[in-house]
């Protein structure tokens, strides 16, 4: 094992029985806890399917186990929410030489 292996966390296997998955075809994820592995799986599942059903309001039940024989299994319901992100960009105009956001006295 690599000296840096512990920096990535523990290897977990995550699968969703409702989608027909079993431990044998589960997704291997490195995380520091079973809960983190479940959340990482949800993000991976949504982005790989491109329909974003979990973040769209359809929670999924998953099973998480360390990637080793005889490891206990943990069950989680994963859900998500969409968080809008907004940006603003300055528009350069030739009407005024003043920078955006300043008033006539030069303050902001």
N, CA, C and O atoms as CSV, one atom per row, in Angstrom:
chain,resi,resn,atom,element,x,y,z
A,1,UNK,N,N,0.840,-1.188,0.000
A,1,UNK,CA,C,0.000,0.000,0.000
A,1,UNK,C,C,0.880,1.244,0.000
A,1,UNK,O,O,1.945,1.258,0.616
A,2,UNK,N,N,0.443,2.257,-0.672
A,2,UNK,CA,C,1.176,3.506,-0.769
A,2,UNK,C,C,1.205,4.225,0.572
A,2,UNK,O,O,0.266,4.131,1.362
A,3,UNK,N,N,2.290,4.940,0.814
A,3,UNK,CA,C,2.404,5.771,1.999
A,3,UNK,C,C,1.291,6.819,2.025
A,3,UNK,O,O,0.859,7.236,3.100
A,4,UNK,N,N,0.824,7.248,0.845
A,4,UNK,CA,C,-0.181,8.288,0.750
A,4,UNK,C,C,-1.604,7.744,0.689
A,4,UNK,O,O,-2.553,8.520,0.571
A,5,UNK,N,N,-1.768,6.426,0.769
A,5,UNK,CA,C,-3.092,5.829,0.681
A,5,UNK,C,C,-4.059,6.353,1.721
A,5,UNK,O,O,-5.229,6.584,1.412
A,6,UNK,N,N,-3.592,6.549,2.962
A,6,UNK,CA,C,-4.476,7.024,4.016
A,6,UNK,C,C,-4.916,8.463,3.798
A,6,UNK,O,O,-5.913,8.891,4.380
A,7,UNK,N,N,-4.199,9.221,2.974
A,7,UNK,CA,C,-4.573,10.609,2.696
A,7,UNK,C,C,-5.820,10.678,1.816
A,7,UNK,O,O,-6.499,11.704,1.779
A,8,UNK,N,N,-6.120,9.592,1.110
A,8,UNK,CA,C,-7.301,9.567,0.260
A,8,UNK,C,C,-8.508,9.035,1.007
A,8,UNK,O,O,-9.628,9.119,0.502
A,9,UNK,N,N,-8.313,8.498,2.180
A,9,UNK,CA,C,-9.402,7.909,2.934
A,9,UNK,C,C,-9.441,6.403,2.735
A,9,UNK,O,O,-8.501,5.804,2.212
A,10,UNK,N,N,-10.527,5.813,3.152
A,10,UNK,CA,C,-10.746,4.379,3.067
A,10,UNK,C,C,-11.431,4.033,1.754
A,10,UNK,O,O,-12.224,4.824,1.243
A,11,UNK,N,N,-11.141,2.882,1.213
A,11,UNK,CA,C,-11.838,2.410,0.014
A,11,UNK,C,C,-13.184,1.814,0.445
A,11,UNK,O,O,-13.233,0.909,1.278
A,12,UNK,N,N,-14.255,2.324,-0.124
A,12,UNK,CA,C,-15.616,1.864,0.151
A,12,UNK,C,C,-16.229,1.373,-1.148
A,12,UNK,O,O,-15.834,1.802,-2.232
A,13,UNK,N,N,-17.187,0.482,-1.035
A,13,UNK,CA,C,-17.993,0.060,-2.183
A,13,UNK,C,C,-19.418,0.516,-1.892
A,13,UNK,O,O,-19.960,0.246,-0.821
A,14,UNK,N,N,-20.018,1.210,-2.855
A,14,UNK,CA,C,-21.369,1.747,-2.685
A,14,UNK,C,C,-22.230,1.228,-3.824
A,14,UNK,O,O,-21.822,1.256,-4.985
A,15,UNK,N,N,-23.436,0.749,-3.482
A,15,UNK,CA,C,-24.351,0.266,-4.507
A,15,UNK,C,C,-25.779,0.580,-4.118
A,15,UNK,O,O,-26.082,0.830,-2.952
A,16,UNK,N,N,-26.656,0.562,-5.118
A,16,UNK,CA,C,-28.067,0.893,-4.937
A,16,UNK,C,C,-28.912,-0.309,-5.349
A,16,UNK,O,O,-29.121,-0.534,-6.540
A,17,UNK,N,N,-29.402,-1.086,-4.374
A,17,UNK,CA,C,-30.218,-2.254,-4.711
A,17,UNK,C,C,-31.466,-1.908,-5.521
A,17,UNK,O,O,-31.905,-2.710,-6.346
A,18,UNK,N,N,-32.043,-0.729,-5.298
A,18,UNK,CA,C,-33.239,-0.321,-6.047
A,18,UNK,C,C,-32.970,-0.177,-7.539
A,18,UNK,O,O,-33.886,-0.257,-8.357
A,19,UNK,N,N,-31.698,0.036,-7.884
A,19,UNK,CA,C,-31.314,0.134,-9.297
A,19,UNK,C,C,-30.781,-1.192,-9.830
A,19,UNK,O,O,-30.267,-1.266,-10.946
A,20,UNK,N,N,-30.910,-2.238,-9.014
A,20,UNK,CA,C,-30.472,-3.558,-9.442
A,20,UNK,C,C,-29.002,-3.839,-9.187
A,20,UNK,O,O,-28.481,-4.854,-9.647
A,21,UNK,N,N,-28.323,-2.955,-8.459
A,21,UNK,CA,C,-26.897,-3.136,-8.187
A,21,UNK,C,C,-26.675,-4.064,-7.003
A,21,UNK,O,O,-27.516,-4.177,-6.112
A,22,UNK,N,N,-25.534,-4.718,-7.015
A,22,UNK,CA,C,-25.090,-5.555,-5.902
A,22,UNK,C,C,-23.692,-5.093,-5.487
A,22,UNK,O,O,-23.092,-4.245,-6.148
A,23,UNK,N,N,-23.188,-5.641,-4.412
A,23,UNK,CA,C,-21.846,-5.271,-3.961
A,23,UNK,C,C,-20.808,-5.565,-5.036
A,23,UNK,O,O,-19.842,-4.819,-5.197
A,24,UNK,N,N,-21.011,-6.650,-5.766
A,24,UNK,CA,C,-20.043,-7.040,-6.803
A,24,UNK,C,C,-19.931,-6.008,-7.922
A,24,UNK,O,O,-18.860,-5.866,-8.513
A,25,UNK,N,N,-21.001,-5.292,-8.223
A,25,UNK,CA,C,-20.916,-4.278,-9.283
A,25,UNK,C,C,-21.049,-2.850,-8.731
A,25,UNK,O,O,-21.364,-1.915,-9.467
A,26,UNK,N,N,-20.805,-2.704,-7.434
A,26,UNK,CA,C,-20.871,-1.382,-6.804
A,26,UNK,C,C,-19.729,-0.479,-7.250
A,26,UNK,O,O,-18.770,-0.924,-7.879
A,27,UNK,N,N,-19.854,0.779,-6.915
A,27,UNK,CA,C,-18.852,1.792,-7.263
A,27,UNK,C,C,-17.833,1.895,-6.133
A,27,UNK,O,O,-18.205,2.047,-4.969
A,28,UNK,N,N,-16.553,1.812,-6.472
A,28,UNK,CA,C,-15.481,1.943,-5.481
A,28,UNK,C,C,-15.171,3.428,-5.306
A,28,UNK,O,O,-14.863,4.134,-6.267
A,29,UNK,N,N,-15.259,3.887,-4.046
A,29,UNK,CA,C,-15.079,5.301,-3.733
A,29,UNK,C,C,-14.138,5.425,-2.537
A,29,UNK,O,O,-14.262,4.676,-1.568
A,30,UNK,N,N,-13.207,6.359,-2.602
A,30,UNK,CA,C,-12.346,6.655,-1.466
A,30,UNK,C,C,-12.955,7.810,-0.684
A,30,UNK,O,O,-13.233,8.869,-1.246
A,31,UNK,N,N,-13.162,7.601,0.621
A,31,UNK,CA,C,-13.752,8.623,1.477
A,31,UNK,C,C,-13.328,8.351,2.916
A,31,UNK,O,O,-12.795,7.286,3.228
A,32,UNK,N,N,-13.570,9.325,3.783
A,32,UNK,CA,C,-13.185,9.191,5.186
A,32,UNK,C,C,-14.269,8.584,6.059
A,32,UNK,O,O,-14.016,8.274,7.223
A,33,UNK,N,N,-15.477,8.405,5.520
A,33,UNK,CA,C,-16.554,7.778,6.284
A,33,UNK,C,C,-17.545,7.144,5.321
A,33,UNK,O,O,-17.558,7.448,4.128
A,34,UNK,N,N,-18.375,6.255,5.862
A,34,UNK,CA,C,-19.408,5.624,5.045
A,34,UNK,C,C,-20.398,6.673,4.540
A,34,UNK,O,O,-20.850,6.599,3.397
A,35,UNK,N,N,-20.735,7.640,5.377
A,35,UNK,CA,C,-21.663,8.700,4.970
A,35,UNK,C,C,-21.088,9.526,3.818
A,35,UNK,O,O,-21.792,9.828,2.855
A,36,UNK,N,N,-19.822,9.886,3.919
A,36,UNK,CA,C,-19.174,10.638,2.830
A,36,UNK,C,C,-19.154,9.827,1.542
A,36,UNK,O,O,-19.352,10.376,0.458
A,37,UNK,N,N,-18.916,8.525,1.655
A,37,UNK,CA,C,-18.921,7.661,0.473
A,37,UNK,C,C,-20.309,7.635,-0.158
A,37,UNK,O,O,-20.432,7.655,-1.383
A,38,UNK,N,N,-21.360,7.591,0.669
A,38,UNK,CA,C,-22.736,7.593,0.146
A,38,UNK,C,C,-23.022,8.894,-0.595
A,38,UNK,O,O,-23.628,8.875,-1.666
A,39,UNK,N,N,-22.593,10.026,-0.035
A,39,UNK,CA,C,-22.821,11.321,-0.694
A,39,UNK,C,C,-22.018,11.424,-1.993
A,39,UNK,O,O,-22.516,11.929,-2.999
A,40,UNK,N,N,-20.776,10.942,-1.964
A,40,UNK,CA,C,-19.961,10.961,-3.183
A,40,UNK,C,C,-20.590,10.090,-4.267
A,40,UNK,O,O,-20.573,10.447,-5.445
A,41,UNK,N,N,-21.148,8.939,-3.862
A,41,UNK,CA,C,-21.824,8.070,-4.826
A,41,UNK,C,C,-23.017,8.793,-5.448
A,41,UNK,O,O,-23.238,8.697,-6.655
A,42,UNK,N,N,-23.789,9.517,-4.630
A,42,UNK,CA,C,-24.962,10.235,-5.143
A,42,UNK,C,C,-24.549,11.266,-6.189
A,42,UNK,O,O,-25.187,11.391,-7.235
A,43,UNK,N,N,-23.479,12.000,-5.902
A,43,UNK,CA,C,-22.992,12.986,-6.870
A,43,UNK,C,C,-22.528,12.295,-8.150
A,43,UNK,O,O,-22.837,12.742,-9.255
A,44,UNK,N,N,-21.779,11.197,-7.989
A,44,UNK,CA,C,-21.317,10.444,-9.162
A,44,UNK,C,C,-22.502,9.896,-9.956
A,44,UNK,O,O,-22.528,10.002,-11.183
A,45,UNK,N,N,-23.479,9.314,-9.267
A,45,UNK,CA,C,-24.630,8.714,-9.939
A,45,UNK,C,C,-25.418,9.753,-10.731
A,45,UNK,O,O,-25.774,9.526,-11.887
A,46,UNK,N,N,-25.686,10.895,-10.097
A,46,UNK,CA,C,-26.427,11.953,-10.789
A,46,UNK,C,C,-25.676,12.465,-12.009
A,46,UNK,O,O,-26.258,12.620,-13.082
A,47,UNK,N,N,-24.384,12.727,-11.844
A,47,UNK,CA,C,-23.638,13.303,-12.967
A,47,UNK,C,C,-23.387,12.294,-14.076
A,47,UNK,O,O,-23.327,12.673,-15.245
A,48,UNK,N,N,-23.239,11.014,-13.738
A,48,UNK,CA,C,-22.978,10.024,-14.787
A,48,UNK,C,C,-24.238,9.668,-15.563
A,48,UNK,O,O,-24.153,9.275,-16.726
A,49,UNK,N,N,-25.399,9.799,-14.943
A,49,UNK,CA,C,-26.640,9.483,-15.655
A,49,UNK,C,C,-27.171,10.693,-16.418
A,49,UNK,O,O,-27.979,10.547,-17.336
A,50,UNK,N,N,-26.716,11.887,-16.037
A,50,UNK,CA,C,-27.108,13.150,-16.664
A,50,UNK,C,C,-28.592,13.480,-16.518
A,50,UNK,O,O,-29.060,14.446,-17.120
A,51,UNK,N,N,-29.347,12.701,-15.730
A,51,UNK,CA,C,-30.736,13.095,-15.500
A,51,UNK,C,C,-30.926,13.711,-14.114
A,51,UNK,O,O,-32.000,14.234,-13.817
A,52,UNK,N,N,-29.911,13.659,-13.270
A,52,UNK,CA,C,-29.912,14.295,-11.959
A,52,UNK,C,C,-31.185,14.003,-11.170
A,52,UNK,O,O,-31.818,14.916,-10.641
A,53,UNK,N,N,-31.555,12.725,-11.095
A,53,UNK,CA,C,-32.792,12.357,-10.411
A,53,UNK,C,C,-32.698,12.571,-8.902
A,53,UNK,O,O,-33.691,12.945,-8.278
A,54,UNK,N,N,-31.538,12.345,-8.305
A,54,UNK,CA,C,-31.411,12.523,-6.856
A,54,UNK,C,C,-31.548,13.993,-6.489
A,54,UNK,O,O,-32.342,14.344,-5.617
A,55,UNK,N,N,-30.787,14.847,-7.142
A,55,UNK,CA,C,-30.884,16.276,-6.857
A,55,UNK,C,C,-32.228,16.838,-7.336
A,55,UNK,O,O,-32.661,17.898,-6.882
A,56,UNK,N,N,-32.872,16.131,-8.241
A,56,UNK,CA,C,-34.182,16.555,-8.727
A,56,UNK,C,C,-35.326,16.187,-7.802
A,56,UNK,O,O,-36.477,16.511,-8.093
A,57,UNK,N,N,-35.035,15.514,-6.689
A,57,UNK,CA,C,-36.078,15.234,-5.707
A,57,UNK,C,C,-36.431,13.774,-5.508
A,57,UNK,O,O,-37.391,13.471,-4.799
A,58,UNK,N,N,-35.682,12.856,-6.113
A,58,UNK,CA,C,-35.934,11.421,-5.936
A,58,UNK,C,C,-34.801,10.795,-5.132
A,58,UNK,O,O,-33.803,10.366,-5.712
A,59,UNK,N,N,-34.936,10.733,-3.796
A,59,UNK,CA,C,-33.872,10.136,-2.983
A,59,UNK,C,C,-33.629,8.675,-3.374
A,59,UNK,O,O,-34.499,8.021,-3.949
A,60,UNK,N,N,-32.450,8.186,-3.057
A,60,UNK,CA,C,-32.093,6.794,-3.349
A,60,UNK,C,C,-31.572,6.138,-2.072
A,60,UNK,O,O,-30.912,6.783,-1.257
A,61,UNK,N,N,-31.872,4.864,-1.910
A,61,UNK,CA,C,-31.323,4.100,-0.798
A,61,UNK,C,C,-30.086,3.366,-1.295
A,61,UNK,O,O,-30.132,2.662,-2.305
A,62,UNK,N,N,-28.976,3.537,-0.574
A,62,UNK,CA,C,-27.726,2.903,-0.965
A,62,UNK,C,C,-27.164,2.086,0.191
A,62,UNK,O,O,-27.509,2.293,1.354
A,63,UNK,N,N,-26.300,1.164,-0.161
A,63,UNK,CA,C,-25.587,0.353,0.818
A,63,UNK,C,C,-24.104,0.654,0.648
A,63,UNK,O,O,-23.599,0.740,-0.471
A,64,UNK,N,N,-23.413,0.814,1.780
A,64,UNK,CA,C,-21.993,1.161,1.776
A,64,UNK,C,C,-21.250,0.158,2.652
A,64,UNK,O,O,-21.690,-0.152,3.759
A,65,UNK,N,N,-20.125,-0.348,2.155
A,65,UNK,CA,C,-19.272,-1.242,2.940
A,65,UNK,C,C,-17.821,-0.968,2.584
A,65,UNK,O,O,-17.509,-0.614,1.447
A,66,UNK,N,N,-16.937,-1.134,3.555
A,66,UNK,CA,C,-15.511,-1.035,3.241
A,66,UNK,C,C,-15.184,-2.094,2.197
A,66,UNK,O,O,-15.790,-3.164,2.159
A,67,UNK,N,N,-14.221,-1.773,1.360
A,67,UNK,CA,C,-13.832,-2.685,0.282
A,67,UNK,C,C,-12.897,-3.768,0.825
A,67,UNK,O,O,-11.706,-3.795,0.516
A,68,UNK,N,N,-13.470,-4.665,1.645
A,68,UNK,CA,C,-12.737,-5.802,2.185
A,68,UNK,C,C,-13.751,-6.876,2.567
A,68,UNK,O,O,-14.913,-6.572,2.837
A,69,UNK,N,N,-13.311,-8.120,2.589
A,69,UNK,CA,C,-14.199,-9.235,2.928
A,69,UNK,C,C,-14.678,-9.127,4.373
A,69,UNK,O,O,-13.904,-8.808,5.276
A,70,UNK,N,N,-15.957,-9.398,4.572
A,70,UNK,CA,C,-16.532,-9.416,5.904
A,70,UNK,C,C,-16.844,-8.057,6.503
A,70,UNK,O,O,-17.226,-7.976,7.670
A,71,UNK,N,N,-16.691,-6.991,5.734
A,71,UNK,CA,C,-16.949,-5.646,6.260
A,71,UNK,C,C,-18.441,-5.458,6.505
A,71,UNK,O,O,-19.258,-5.927,5.714
A,72,UNK,N,N,-18.808,-4.776,7.594
A,72,UNK,CA,C,-20.233,-4.505,7.839
A,72,UNK,C,C,-20.802,-3.571,6.779
A,72,UNK,O,O,-20.080,-2.762,6.195
A,73,UNK,N,N,-22.099,-3.693,6.540
A,73,UNK,CA,C,-22.784,-2.858,5.557
A,73,UNK,C,C,-23.610,-1.801,6.267
A,73,UNK,O,O,-24.251,-2.072,7.283
A,74,UNK,N,N,-23.587,-0.593,5.718
A,74,UNK,CA,C,-24.340,0.533,6.264
A,74,UNK,C,C,-25.326,0.994,5.201
A,74,UNK,O,O,-25.003,1.016,4.013
A,75,UNK,N,N,-26.521,1.361,5.626
A,75,UNK,CA,C,-27.557,1.818,4.691
A,75,UNK,C,C,-27.818,3.308,4.896
A,75,UNK,O,O,-27.883,3.804,6.021
A,76,UNK,N,N,-27.965,3.999,3.776
A,76,UNK,CA,C,-28.237,5.435,3.791
A,76,UNK,C,C,-29.296,5.769,2.758
A,76,UNK,O,O,-29.407,5.106,1.727
A,77,UNK,N,N,-30.070,6.799,3.044
A,77,UNK,CA,C,-30.910,7.424,2.030
A,77,UNK,C,C,-30.170,8.685,1.607
A,77,UNK,O,O,-29.878,9.545,2.438
A,78,UNK,N,N,-29.866,8.797,0.313
A,78,UNK,CA,C,-29.166,9.981,-0.184
A,78,UNK,C,C,-30.150,10.867,-0.930
A,78,UNK,O,O,-31.007,10.393,-1.676
A,79,UNK,N,N,-30.004,12.154,-0.711
A,79,UNK,CA,C,-30.844,13.139,-1.396
A,79,UNK,C,C,-29.972,14.347,-1.692
A,79,UNK,O,O,-28.825,14.412,-1.249
A,80,UNK,N,N,-30.494,15.277,-2.420
A,80,UNK,CA,C,-29.719,16.466,-2.754
A,80,UNK,C,C,-30.628,17.616,-3.089
A,80,UNK,O,O,-31.848,17.471,-3.162
A,81,UNK,N,N,-30.022,18.750,-3.289
A,81,UNK,CA,C,-30.777,19.923,-3.694
A,81,UNK,C,C,-29.951,20.721,-4.682
A,81,UNK,O,O,-28.721,20.739,-4.625
A,82,UNK,N,N,-30.637,21.364,-5.567
A,82,UNK,CA,C,-29.979,22.184,-6.569
A,82,UNK,C,C,-29.694,23.552,-5.963
A,82,UNK,O,O,-30.579,24.164,-5.366
A,83,UNK,N,N,-28.489,24.023,-6.111
A,83,UNK,CA,C,-28.098,25.335,-5.593
A,83,UNK,C,C,-27.717,26.228,-6.768
A,83,UNK,O,O,-26.670,26.029,-7.385
A,84,UNK,N,N,-28.560,27.209,-7.081
A,84,UNK,CA,C,-28.225,28.078,-8.208
A,84,UNK,C,C,-26.980,28.913,-7.910
A,84,UNK,O,O,-26.734,29.311,-6.771
A,85,UNK,N,N,-26.221,29.161,-8.939
A,85,UNK,CA,C,-25.023,29.976,-8.837
A,85,UNK,C,C,-25.167,31.116,-9.840
A,85,UNK,O,O,-25.485,30.888,-11.007
A,86,UNK,N,N,-24.931,32.347,-9.377
A,86,UNK,CA,C,-25.089,33.513,-10.232
A,86,UNK,C,C,-23.751,34.227,-10.375
A,86,UNK,O,O,-22.933,34.214,-9.456
A,87,UNK,N,N,-23.534,34.846,-11.521
A,87,UNK,CA,C,-22.340,35.630,-11.774
A,87,UNK,C,C,-22.755,37.008,-12.258
A,87,UNK,O,O,-23.868,37.197,-12.750
A,88,UNK,N,N,-21.846,37.975,-12.112
A,88,UNK,CA,C,-22.037,39.319,-12.671
A,88,UNK,C,C,-20.726,39.741,-13.299
A,88,UNK,O,O,-19.656,39.546,-12.721
A,89,UNK,N,N,-20.812,40.315,-14.476
A,89,UNK,CA,C,-19.623,40.816,-15.161
A,89,UNK,C,C,-19.817,42.289,-15.476
A,89,UNK,O,O,-20.902,42.717,-15.870
A,90,UNK,N,N,-18.774,43.039,-15.301
A,90,UNK,CA,C,-18.809,44.461,-15.594
A,90,UNK,C,C,-18.988,44.677,-17.095
A,90,UNK,O,O,-18.399,43.966,-17.909
A,91,UNK,N,N,-19.796,45.652,-17.445
A,91,UNK,CA,C,-19.984,46.019,-18.856
A,91,UNK,C,C,-19.269,47.343,-19.073
A,91,UNK,O,O,-19.571,48.335,-18.410
A,92,UNK,N,N,-18.336,47.355,-19.989
A,92,UNK,CA,C,-17.589,48.568,-20.293
A,92,UNK,C,C,-18.394,49.427,-21.266
A,92,UNK,O,O,-18.828,48.950,-22.315
A,93,UNK,N,N,-18.589,50.688,-20.912
A,93,UNK,CA,C,-19.308,51.611,-21.799
A,93,UNK,C,C,-18.425,52.822,-22.074
A,93,UNK,O,O,-17.534,53.130,-21.283
A,94,UNK,N,N,-18.659,53.494,-23.164
A,94,UNK,CA,C,-17.876,54.680,-23.501
A,94,UNK,C,C,-18.563,55.952,-23.023
A,94,UNK,O,O,-18.031,57.042,-23.234
A,95,UNK,N,N,-19.735,55.849,-22.384
A,95,UNK,CA,C,-20.491,57.016,-21.930
A,95,UNK,C,C,-19.803,57.683,-20.746
A,95,UNK,O,O,-19.777,58.911,-20.666
A,96,UNK,N,N,-19.254,56.908,-19.838
A,96,UNK,CA,C,-18.652,57.452,-18.630
A,96,UNK,C,C,-17.278,56.835,-18.419
A,96,UNK,O,O,-17.074,55.651,-18.686
A,97,UNK,N,N,-16.350,57.631,-17.945
A,97,UNK,CA,C,-15.022,57.097,-17.654
A,97,UNK,C,C,-14.925,56.617,-16.212
A,97,UNK,O,O,-13.909,56.051,-15.809
A,98,UNK,N,N,-15.996,56.846,-15.425
A,98,UNK,CA,C,-15.991,56.393,-14.036
A,98,UNK,C,C,-16.143,54.880,-13.985
A,98,UNK,O,O,-16.813,54.291,-14.834
A,99,UNK,N,N,-15.525,54.250,-12.995
A,99,UNK,CA,C,-15.649,52.810,-12.849
A,99,UNK,C,C,-16.998,52.476,-12.246
A,99,UNK,O,O,-17.594,53.286,-11.536
A,100,UNK,N,N,-17.474,51.270,-12.537
A,100,UNK,CA,C,-18.760,50.828,-12.029
A,100,UNK,C,C,-18.741,50.815,-10.516
A,100,UNK,O,O,-17.760,50.390,-9.906
A,101,UNK,N,N,-19.848,51.290,-9.890
A,101,UNK,CA,C,-19.990,51.230,-8.452
A,101,UNK,C,C,-19.530,52.451,-7.707
A,101,UNK,O,O,-19.525,52.421,-6.477
A,102,UNK,N,N,-19.140,53.536,-8.367
A,102,UNK,CA,C,-18.748,54.757,-7.629
A,102,UNK,C,C,-19.767,55.851,-7.883
A,102,UNK,O,O,-20.389,55.912,-8.943
A,103,UNK,N,N,-19.928,56.732,-6.868
A,103,UNK,CA,C,-20.866,57.838,-7.036
A,103,UNK,C,C,-20.105,59.093,-7.484
A,103,UNK,O,O,-18.912,59.020,-7.780
A,104,UNK,N,N,-20.792,60.242,-7.534
A,104,UNK,CA,C,-20.180,61.459,-8.079
A,104,UNK,C,C,-19.063,62.014,-7.224
A,104,UNK,O,O,-18.185,62.696,-7.750
A,105,UNK,N,N,-19.056,61.744,-5.888
A,105,UNK,CA,C,-17.984,62.228,-5.044
A,105,UNK,C,C,-16.771,61.300,-5.046
A,105,UNK,O,O,-15.779,61.583,-4.374
A,106,UNK,N,N,-16.835,60.221,-5.774
A,106,UNK,CA,C,-15.712,59.308,-5.850
A,106,UNK,C,C,-15.785,58.177,-4.836
A,106,UNK,O,O,-14.895,57.328,-4.801
A,107,UNK,N,N,-16.830,58.147,-4.010
A,107,UNK,CA,C,-17.002,57.064,-3.043
A,107,UNK,C,C,-17.768,55.935,-3.666
A,107,UNK,O,O,-18.140,55.994,-4.838
A,108,UNK,N,N,-18.003,54.919,-2.897
A,108,UNK,CA,C,-18.774,53.792,-3.434
A,108,UNK,C,C,-20.062,53.605,-2.695
A,108,UNK,O,O,-20.833,52.701,-3.017
